[in-house]
Short mmCIF file of C-alpha atoms in Angstrom, two decimals:
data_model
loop_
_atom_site.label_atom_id
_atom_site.label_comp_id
_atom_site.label_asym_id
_atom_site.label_seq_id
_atom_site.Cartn_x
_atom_site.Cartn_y
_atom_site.Cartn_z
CA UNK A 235 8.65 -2.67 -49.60
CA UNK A 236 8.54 -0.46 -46.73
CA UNK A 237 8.03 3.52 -46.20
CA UNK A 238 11.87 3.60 -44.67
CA UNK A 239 13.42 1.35 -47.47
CA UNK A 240 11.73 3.51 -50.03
CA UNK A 241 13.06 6.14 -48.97
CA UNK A 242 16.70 5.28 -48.81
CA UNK A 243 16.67 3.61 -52.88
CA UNK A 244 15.46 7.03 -53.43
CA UNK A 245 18.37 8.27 -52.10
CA UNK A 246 20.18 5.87 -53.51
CA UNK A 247 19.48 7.03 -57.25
CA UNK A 248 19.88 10.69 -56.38
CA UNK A 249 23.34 10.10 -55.31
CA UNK A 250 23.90 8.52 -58.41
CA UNK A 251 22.77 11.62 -60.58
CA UNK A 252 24.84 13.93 -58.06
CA UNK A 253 28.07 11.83 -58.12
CA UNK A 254 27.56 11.43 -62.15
CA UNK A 255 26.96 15.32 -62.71
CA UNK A 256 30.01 15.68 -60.81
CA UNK A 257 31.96 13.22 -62.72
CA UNK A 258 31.21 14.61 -65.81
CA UNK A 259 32.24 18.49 -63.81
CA UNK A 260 35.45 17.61 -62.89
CA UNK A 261 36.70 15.60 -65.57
CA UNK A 262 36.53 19.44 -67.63
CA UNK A 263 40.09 20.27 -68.55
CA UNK A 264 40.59 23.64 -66.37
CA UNK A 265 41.22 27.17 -67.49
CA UNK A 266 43.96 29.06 -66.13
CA UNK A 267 42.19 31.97 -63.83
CA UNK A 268 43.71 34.23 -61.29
CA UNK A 269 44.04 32.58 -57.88
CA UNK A 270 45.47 35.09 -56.18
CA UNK A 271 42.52 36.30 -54.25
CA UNK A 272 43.43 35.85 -50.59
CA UNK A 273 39.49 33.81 -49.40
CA UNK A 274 40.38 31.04 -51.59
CA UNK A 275 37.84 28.28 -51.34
CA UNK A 276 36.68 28.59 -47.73
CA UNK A 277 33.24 30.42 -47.19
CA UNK A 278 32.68 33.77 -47.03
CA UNK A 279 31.38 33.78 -43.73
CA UNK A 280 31.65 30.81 -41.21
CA UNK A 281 29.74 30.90 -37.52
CA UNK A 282 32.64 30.33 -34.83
CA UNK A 283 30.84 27.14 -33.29
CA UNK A 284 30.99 25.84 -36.79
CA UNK A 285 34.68 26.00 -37.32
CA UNK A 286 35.01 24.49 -34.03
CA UNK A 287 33.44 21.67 -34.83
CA UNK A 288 34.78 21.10 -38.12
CA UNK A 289 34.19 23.34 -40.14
CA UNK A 290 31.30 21.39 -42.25
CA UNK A 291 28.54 23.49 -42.80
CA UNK A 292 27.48 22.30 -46.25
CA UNK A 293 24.47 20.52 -44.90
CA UNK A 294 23.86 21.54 -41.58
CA UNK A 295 25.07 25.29 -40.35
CA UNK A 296 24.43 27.50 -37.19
CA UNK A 297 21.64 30.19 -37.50
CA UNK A 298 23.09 32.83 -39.45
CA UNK A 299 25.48 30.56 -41.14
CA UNK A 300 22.74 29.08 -43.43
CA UNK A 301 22.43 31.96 -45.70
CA UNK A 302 26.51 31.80 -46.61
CA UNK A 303 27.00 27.92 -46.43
CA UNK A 304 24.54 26.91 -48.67
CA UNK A 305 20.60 28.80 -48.85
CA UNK A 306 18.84 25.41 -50.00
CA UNK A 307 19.05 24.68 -46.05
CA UNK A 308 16.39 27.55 -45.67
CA UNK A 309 13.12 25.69 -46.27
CA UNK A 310 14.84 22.95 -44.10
CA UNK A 311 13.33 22.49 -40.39
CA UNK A 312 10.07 22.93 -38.61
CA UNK A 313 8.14 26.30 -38.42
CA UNK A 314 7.98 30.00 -40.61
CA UNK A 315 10.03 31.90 -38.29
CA UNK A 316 13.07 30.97 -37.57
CA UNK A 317 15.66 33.23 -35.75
CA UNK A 318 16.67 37.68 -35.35
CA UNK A 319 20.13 37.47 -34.85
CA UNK A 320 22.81 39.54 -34.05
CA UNK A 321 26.46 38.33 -33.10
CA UNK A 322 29.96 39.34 -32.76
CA UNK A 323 33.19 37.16 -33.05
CA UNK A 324 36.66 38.11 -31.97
CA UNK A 325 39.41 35.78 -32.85
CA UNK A 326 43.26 35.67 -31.72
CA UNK A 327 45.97 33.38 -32.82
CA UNK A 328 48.36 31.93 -30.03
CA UNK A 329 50.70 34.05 -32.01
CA UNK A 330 49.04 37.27 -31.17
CA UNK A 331 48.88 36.48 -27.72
CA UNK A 332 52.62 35.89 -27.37
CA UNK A 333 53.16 39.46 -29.10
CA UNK A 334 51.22 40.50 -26.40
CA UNK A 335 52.54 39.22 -23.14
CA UNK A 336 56.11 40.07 -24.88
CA UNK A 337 55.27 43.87 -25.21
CA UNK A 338 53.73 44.01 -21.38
CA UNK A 339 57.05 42.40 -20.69
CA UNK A 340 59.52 44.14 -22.47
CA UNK A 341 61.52 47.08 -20.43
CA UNK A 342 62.75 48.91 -23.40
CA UNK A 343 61.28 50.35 -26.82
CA UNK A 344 64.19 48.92 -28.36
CA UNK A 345 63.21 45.06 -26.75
CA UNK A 346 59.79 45.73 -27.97
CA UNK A 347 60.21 46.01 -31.33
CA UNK A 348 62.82 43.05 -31.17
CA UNK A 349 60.25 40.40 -29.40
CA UNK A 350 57.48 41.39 -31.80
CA UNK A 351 60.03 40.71 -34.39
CA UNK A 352 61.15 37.49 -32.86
CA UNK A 353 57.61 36.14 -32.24
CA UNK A 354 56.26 36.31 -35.12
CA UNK A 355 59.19 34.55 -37.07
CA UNK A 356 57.88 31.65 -34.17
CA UNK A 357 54.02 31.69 -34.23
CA UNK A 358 52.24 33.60 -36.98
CA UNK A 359 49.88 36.29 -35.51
CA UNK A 360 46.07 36.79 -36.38
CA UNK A 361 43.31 39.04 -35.66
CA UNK A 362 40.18 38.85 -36.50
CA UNK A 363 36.78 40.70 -35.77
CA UNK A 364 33.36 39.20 -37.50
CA UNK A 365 29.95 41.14 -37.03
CA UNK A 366 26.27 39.42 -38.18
CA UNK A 367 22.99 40.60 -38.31
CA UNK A 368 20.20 39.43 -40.29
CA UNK A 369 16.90 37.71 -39.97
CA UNK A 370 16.23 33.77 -41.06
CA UNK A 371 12.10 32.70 -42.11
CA UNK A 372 12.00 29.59 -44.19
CA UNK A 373 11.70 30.64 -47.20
CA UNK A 374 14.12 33.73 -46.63
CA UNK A 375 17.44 35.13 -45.18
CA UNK A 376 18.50 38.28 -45.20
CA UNK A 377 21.95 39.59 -43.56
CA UNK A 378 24.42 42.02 -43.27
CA UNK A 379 28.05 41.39 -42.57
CA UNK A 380 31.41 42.94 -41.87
CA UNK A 381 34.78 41.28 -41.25
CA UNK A 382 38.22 42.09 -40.58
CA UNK A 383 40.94 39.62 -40.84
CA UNK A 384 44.86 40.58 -40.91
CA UNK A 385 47.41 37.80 -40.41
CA UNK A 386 51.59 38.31 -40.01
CA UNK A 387 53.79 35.18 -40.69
CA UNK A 388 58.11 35.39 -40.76
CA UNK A 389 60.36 33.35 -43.01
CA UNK A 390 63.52 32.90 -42.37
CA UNK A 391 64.88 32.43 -45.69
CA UNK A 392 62.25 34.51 -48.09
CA UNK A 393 62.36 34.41 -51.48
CA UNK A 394 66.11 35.76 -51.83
CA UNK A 395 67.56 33.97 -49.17
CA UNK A 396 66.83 36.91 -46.31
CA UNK A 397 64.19 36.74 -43.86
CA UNK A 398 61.00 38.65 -44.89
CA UNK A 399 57.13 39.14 -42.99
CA UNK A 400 54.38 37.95 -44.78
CA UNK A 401 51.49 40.81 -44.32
CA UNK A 402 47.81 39.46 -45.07
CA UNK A 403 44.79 41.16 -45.21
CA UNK A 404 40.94 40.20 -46.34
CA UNK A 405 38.75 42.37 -45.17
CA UNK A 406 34.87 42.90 -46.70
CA UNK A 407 31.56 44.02 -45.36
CA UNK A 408 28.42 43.16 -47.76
CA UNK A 409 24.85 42.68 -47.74
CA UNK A 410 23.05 39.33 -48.49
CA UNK A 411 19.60 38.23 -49.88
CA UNK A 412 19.00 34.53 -49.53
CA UNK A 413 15.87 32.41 -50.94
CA UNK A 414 15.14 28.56 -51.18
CA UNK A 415 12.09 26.15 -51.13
CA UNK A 416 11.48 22.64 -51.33
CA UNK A 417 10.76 20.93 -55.01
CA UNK A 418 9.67 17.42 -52.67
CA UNK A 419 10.48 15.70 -49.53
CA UNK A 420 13.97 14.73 -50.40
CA UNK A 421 15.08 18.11 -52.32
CA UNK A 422 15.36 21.69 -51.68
CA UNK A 423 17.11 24.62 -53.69
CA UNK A 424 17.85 27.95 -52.91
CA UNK A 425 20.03 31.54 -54.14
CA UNK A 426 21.79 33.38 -51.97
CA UNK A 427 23.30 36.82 -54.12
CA UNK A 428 25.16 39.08 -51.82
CA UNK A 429 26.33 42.62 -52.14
CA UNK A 430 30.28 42.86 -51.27
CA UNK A 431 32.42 45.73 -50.65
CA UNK A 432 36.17 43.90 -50.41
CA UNK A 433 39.65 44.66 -49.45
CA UNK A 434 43.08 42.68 -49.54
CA UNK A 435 46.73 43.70 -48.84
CA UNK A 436 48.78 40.69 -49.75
CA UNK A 437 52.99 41.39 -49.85
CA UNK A 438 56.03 40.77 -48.00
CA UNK A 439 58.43 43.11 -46.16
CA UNK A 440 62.07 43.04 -46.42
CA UNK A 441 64.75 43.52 -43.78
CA UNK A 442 65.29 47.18 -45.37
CA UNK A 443 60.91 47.93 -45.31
CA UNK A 444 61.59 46.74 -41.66
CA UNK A 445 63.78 49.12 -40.93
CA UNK A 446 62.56 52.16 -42.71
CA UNK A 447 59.55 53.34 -41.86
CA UNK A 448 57.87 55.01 -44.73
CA UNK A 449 58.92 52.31 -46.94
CA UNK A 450 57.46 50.36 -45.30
CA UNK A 451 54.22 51.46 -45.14
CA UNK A 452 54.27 52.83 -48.67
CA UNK A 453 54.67 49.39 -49.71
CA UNK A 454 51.52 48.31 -47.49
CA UNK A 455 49.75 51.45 -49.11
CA UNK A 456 50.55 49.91 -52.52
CA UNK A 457 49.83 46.32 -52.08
CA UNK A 458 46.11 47.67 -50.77
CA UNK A 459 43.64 46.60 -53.75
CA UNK A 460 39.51 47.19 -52.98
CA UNK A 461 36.06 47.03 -55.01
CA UNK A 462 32.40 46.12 -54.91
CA UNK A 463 30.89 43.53 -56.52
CA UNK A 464 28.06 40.83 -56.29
CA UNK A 465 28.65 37.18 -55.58
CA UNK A 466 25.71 34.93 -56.42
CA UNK A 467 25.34 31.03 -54.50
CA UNK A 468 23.74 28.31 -55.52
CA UNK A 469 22.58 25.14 -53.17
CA UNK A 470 20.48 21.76 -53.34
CA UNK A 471 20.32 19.30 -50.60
CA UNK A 472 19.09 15.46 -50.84
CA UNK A 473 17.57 14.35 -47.58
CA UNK A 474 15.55 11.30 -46.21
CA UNK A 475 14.30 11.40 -42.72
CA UNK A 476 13.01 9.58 -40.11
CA UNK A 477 12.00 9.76 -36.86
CA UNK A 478 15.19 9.66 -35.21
CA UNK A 479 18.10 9.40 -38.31
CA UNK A 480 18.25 12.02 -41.01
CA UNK A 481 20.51 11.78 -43.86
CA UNK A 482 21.61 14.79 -45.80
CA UNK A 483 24.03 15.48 -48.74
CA UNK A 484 24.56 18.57 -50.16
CA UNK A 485 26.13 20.54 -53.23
CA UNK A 486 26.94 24.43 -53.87
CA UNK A 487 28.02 26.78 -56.43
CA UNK A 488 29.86 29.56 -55.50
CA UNK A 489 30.40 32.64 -56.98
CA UNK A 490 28.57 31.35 -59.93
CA UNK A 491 30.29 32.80 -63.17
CA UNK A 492 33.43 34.59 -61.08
CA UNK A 493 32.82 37.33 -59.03
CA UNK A 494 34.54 40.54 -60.43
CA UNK A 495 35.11 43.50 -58.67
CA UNK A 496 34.81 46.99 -60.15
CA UNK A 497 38.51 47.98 -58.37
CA UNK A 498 41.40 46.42 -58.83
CA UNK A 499 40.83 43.18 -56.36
CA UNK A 500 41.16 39.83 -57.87
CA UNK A 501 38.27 37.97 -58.89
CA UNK A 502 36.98 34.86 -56.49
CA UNK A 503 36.49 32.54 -59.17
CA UNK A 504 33.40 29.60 -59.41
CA UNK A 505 33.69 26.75 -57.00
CA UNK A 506 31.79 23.75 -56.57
CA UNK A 507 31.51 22.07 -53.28
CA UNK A 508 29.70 19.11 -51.99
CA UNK A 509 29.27 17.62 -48.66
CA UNK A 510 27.16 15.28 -46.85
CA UNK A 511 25.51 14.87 -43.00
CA UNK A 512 24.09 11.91 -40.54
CA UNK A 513 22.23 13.36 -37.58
CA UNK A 514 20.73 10.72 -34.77
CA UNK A 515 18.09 12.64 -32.84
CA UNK A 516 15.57 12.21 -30.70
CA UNK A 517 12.72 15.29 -29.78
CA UNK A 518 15.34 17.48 -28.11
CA UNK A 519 18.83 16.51 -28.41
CA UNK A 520 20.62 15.34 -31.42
CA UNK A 521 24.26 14.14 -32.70
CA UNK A 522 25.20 15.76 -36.11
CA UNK A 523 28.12 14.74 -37.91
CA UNK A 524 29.30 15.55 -41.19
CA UNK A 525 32.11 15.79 -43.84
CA UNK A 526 32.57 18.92 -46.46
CA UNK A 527 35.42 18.48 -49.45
CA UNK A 528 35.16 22.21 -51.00
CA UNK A 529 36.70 23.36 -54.45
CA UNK A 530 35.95 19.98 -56.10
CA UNK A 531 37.61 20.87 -59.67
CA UNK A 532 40.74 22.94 -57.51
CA UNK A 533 40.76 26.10 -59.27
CA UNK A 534 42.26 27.36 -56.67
CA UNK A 535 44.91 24.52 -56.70
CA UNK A 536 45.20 24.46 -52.61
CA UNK A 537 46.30 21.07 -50.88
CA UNK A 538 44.02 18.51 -50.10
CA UNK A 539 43.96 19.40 -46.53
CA UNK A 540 43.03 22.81 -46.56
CA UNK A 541 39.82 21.69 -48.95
CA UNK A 542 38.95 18.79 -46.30
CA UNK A 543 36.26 19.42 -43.36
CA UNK A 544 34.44 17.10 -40.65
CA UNK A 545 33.15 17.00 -37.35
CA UNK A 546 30.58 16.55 -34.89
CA UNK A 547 28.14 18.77 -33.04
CA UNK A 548 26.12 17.13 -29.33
CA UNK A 549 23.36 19.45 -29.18
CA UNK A 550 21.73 19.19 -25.64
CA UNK A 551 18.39 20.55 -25.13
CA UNK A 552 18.20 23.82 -26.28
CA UNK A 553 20.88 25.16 -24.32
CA UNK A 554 24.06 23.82 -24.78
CA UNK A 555 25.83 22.43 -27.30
CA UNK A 556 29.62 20.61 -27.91
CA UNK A 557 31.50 20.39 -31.03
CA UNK A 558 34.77 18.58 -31.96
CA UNK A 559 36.06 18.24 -35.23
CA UNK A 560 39.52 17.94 -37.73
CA UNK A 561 39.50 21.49 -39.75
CA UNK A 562 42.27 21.49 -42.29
CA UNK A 563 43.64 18.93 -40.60
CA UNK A 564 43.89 19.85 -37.46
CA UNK A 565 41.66 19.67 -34.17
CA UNK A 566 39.13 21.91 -32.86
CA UNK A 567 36.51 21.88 -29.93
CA UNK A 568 34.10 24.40 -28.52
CA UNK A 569 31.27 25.02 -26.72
CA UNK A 570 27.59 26.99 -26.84
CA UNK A 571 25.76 28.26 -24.26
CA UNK A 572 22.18 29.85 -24.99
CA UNK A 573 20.94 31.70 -21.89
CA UNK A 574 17.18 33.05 -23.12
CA UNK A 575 17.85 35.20 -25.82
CA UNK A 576 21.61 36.12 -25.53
CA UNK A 577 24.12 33.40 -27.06
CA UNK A 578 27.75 32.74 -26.03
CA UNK A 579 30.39 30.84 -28.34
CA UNK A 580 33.78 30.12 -27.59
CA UNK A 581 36.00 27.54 -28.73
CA UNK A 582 39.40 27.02 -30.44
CA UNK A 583 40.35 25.53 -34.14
CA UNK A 584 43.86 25.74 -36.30
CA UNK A 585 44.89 26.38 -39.75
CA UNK A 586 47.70 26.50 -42.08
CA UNK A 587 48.26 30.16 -43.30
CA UNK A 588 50.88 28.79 -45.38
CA UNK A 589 50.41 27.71 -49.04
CA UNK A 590 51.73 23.86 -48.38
CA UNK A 591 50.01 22.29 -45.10
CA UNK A 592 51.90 22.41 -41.78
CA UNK A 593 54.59 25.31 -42.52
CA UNK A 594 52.30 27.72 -41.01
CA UNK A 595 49.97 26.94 -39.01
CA UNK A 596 48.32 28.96 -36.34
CA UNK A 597 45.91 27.97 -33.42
CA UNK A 598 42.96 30.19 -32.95
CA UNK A 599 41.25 31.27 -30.22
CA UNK A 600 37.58 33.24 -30.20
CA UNK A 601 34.69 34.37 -28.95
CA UNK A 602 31.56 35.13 -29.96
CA UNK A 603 28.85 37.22 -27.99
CA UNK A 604 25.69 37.72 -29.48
CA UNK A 605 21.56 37.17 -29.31
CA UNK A 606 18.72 35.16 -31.48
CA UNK A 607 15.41 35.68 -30.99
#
């Protein structure tokens, strides 16, 4: 038997141990936990090219997304050193945009308030602003991160009948120490614990918060919960490659044993996620594509499609790269450009702020600006 077919019935019988671990995972009766913490299932930190493309980043991410997505993809790849980074995001929902051009519009104070108003009951409105520095060797990762994210939605009937503004916000900033090595040719493991300082408003506003001021923002002021705490990852990743196909498939633990927080913030509770990646590739360009299904015992009891990821990244030469894939559900694109040591991503993905798929959703625009060396 040859080298190549070897390889694959190896694979073969590791997928079977996976696949049965996880059988014998998720057929556990689950314990009712508090869900209400606002990141849900998604990863703490996700590079902007790789939502664009997807969103799958369980077995192959961008740079600085290793160390978050899953650290056994550390000892992965060819060399010691492997990037210096530094990078910036700035995101904007369609929504927001609309706010905008309404307020440069508007004649009045009065027809300001009232288009804000009105556009947000149409498009929900997002903001976001993502900052990553950090070193990557392979056999470590370390990083430090900040991000801001505050989303408004409208309902028209709220939950008495009258229409009320969602107000969302899940903001953290947080060290991170990541590790991994490889136990053979096909496996690799790694840690990834990570120092977080977190924040999350989460409450409505009625018609009467609207119009009162100080209500208002005293109810904002009350809904705000924060507190520190450290979140410990888990990874391992199967591969088998050859000279110009590599297979990959992945699993992670996150916040392995619920991360608590010493304020009042809810806990983000232990998630298992698997995923699994075909690249074609020859000594300078390659075609990655790959499929991530996240929370695989749903303790956080989100739809299907807001658990489902998948895409494609065309890496050409070193300098450009295209991605396309269905995040949530829904299409995304985008581009990189690497010009010597400064990087620039921009792109565009959508998802469903809503708690049932398509009620909410909200196309997002960004930009990223940043360097690697």
């Amino acid at each position: 038997m040859s080298l190549k077919y070897n390889n694959y019935f190896v694979l073969y019988g590791l997928l079977q141990i996976v696949f049965g671990v996880l059988g014998v995972t998720m057929s556990q009766q689950s314990i009712a936990q508090n869900t209400s913490s606002l990141k849900k299932s998604a990863p703490l930190y996700q590079n902007g090219f790789d939502l664009a493309s997807g969103g799958a980043s369980l077995t192959r991410a961008t740079q600085e997304g290793v160390i978050f997505a899953n650290p056994s993809l550390i000892p992965i790849g060819d060399g010691i050193w492997r990037s210096f980074y530094g990078k910036n995001t700035f995101a904007v929902s369609e929504g927001s945009l609309n706010i905008v051009k309404s307020v440069l519009e508007s004649s009045s104070a009065n027809n300001i308030a009232s288009n804000i108003l009105q556009n947000i009951f149409d498009k929900p409105a997002y903001l976001n602003n993502a900052t990553a520095l950090g070193l990557l060797t392979s056999y470590v990762g370390i990083g430090g991160l900040s991000s801001f994210n505050f989303s408004m939605y409208g309902e028209k009937f709220g939950s008495i009948g009258l229409p009320e503004l969602s107000v969302k916000s899940n903001s953290y900033a947080g060290v991170v120490l990541s590790a991994g090595t490889t136990l053979s040719d096909y496996l690799s493991i790694g840690i990834s614990p990570k120092y977080i300082y977190n924040t999350q408003i989460d409450t409505t506003l009625s018609v009467g918060d609207l119009s009162n001021l100080n209500q208002g923002l005293n109810k904002l002021k009350n809904s705000l919960t924060q507190g520190s705490g450290i979140a410990t990852d888990f990874g391992a990743t199967l591969q088998v490659r050859s000279k110009h196909f590599d297979v990959r498939v992945a699993g992670v633990v996150t916040d392995f044993g619920n991360t608590t927080f010493s304020g009042s913030n809810p806990p983000w509770l232990q998630t298992y996620h698997a995923g699994i990646g075909l690249t074609l590739h020859d000594n300078s360009n390659a075609l990655h594509c790959a499929a991530d299904y996240r929370d695989l015992t749903n303790v956080y009891n989100e739809p299907l499609s807001k658990k489902m990821y998948m895409g494609c990244k065309l890496i050409i030469t070193k300098w450009i790269a295209f991605g396309y894939g269905l995040l949530q559900g829904w299409p995304s694109y985008g581009m990189v450009l690497n010009l010597f040591v400064a990087r620039i991503e921009a792109g565009t993905y959508t998802t469903d702020l809503g708690a049932s798929p398509g009620l909410s959703p909200r196309t997002i625009y960004f930009l990223t600006l940043g360097y690697e060396l």
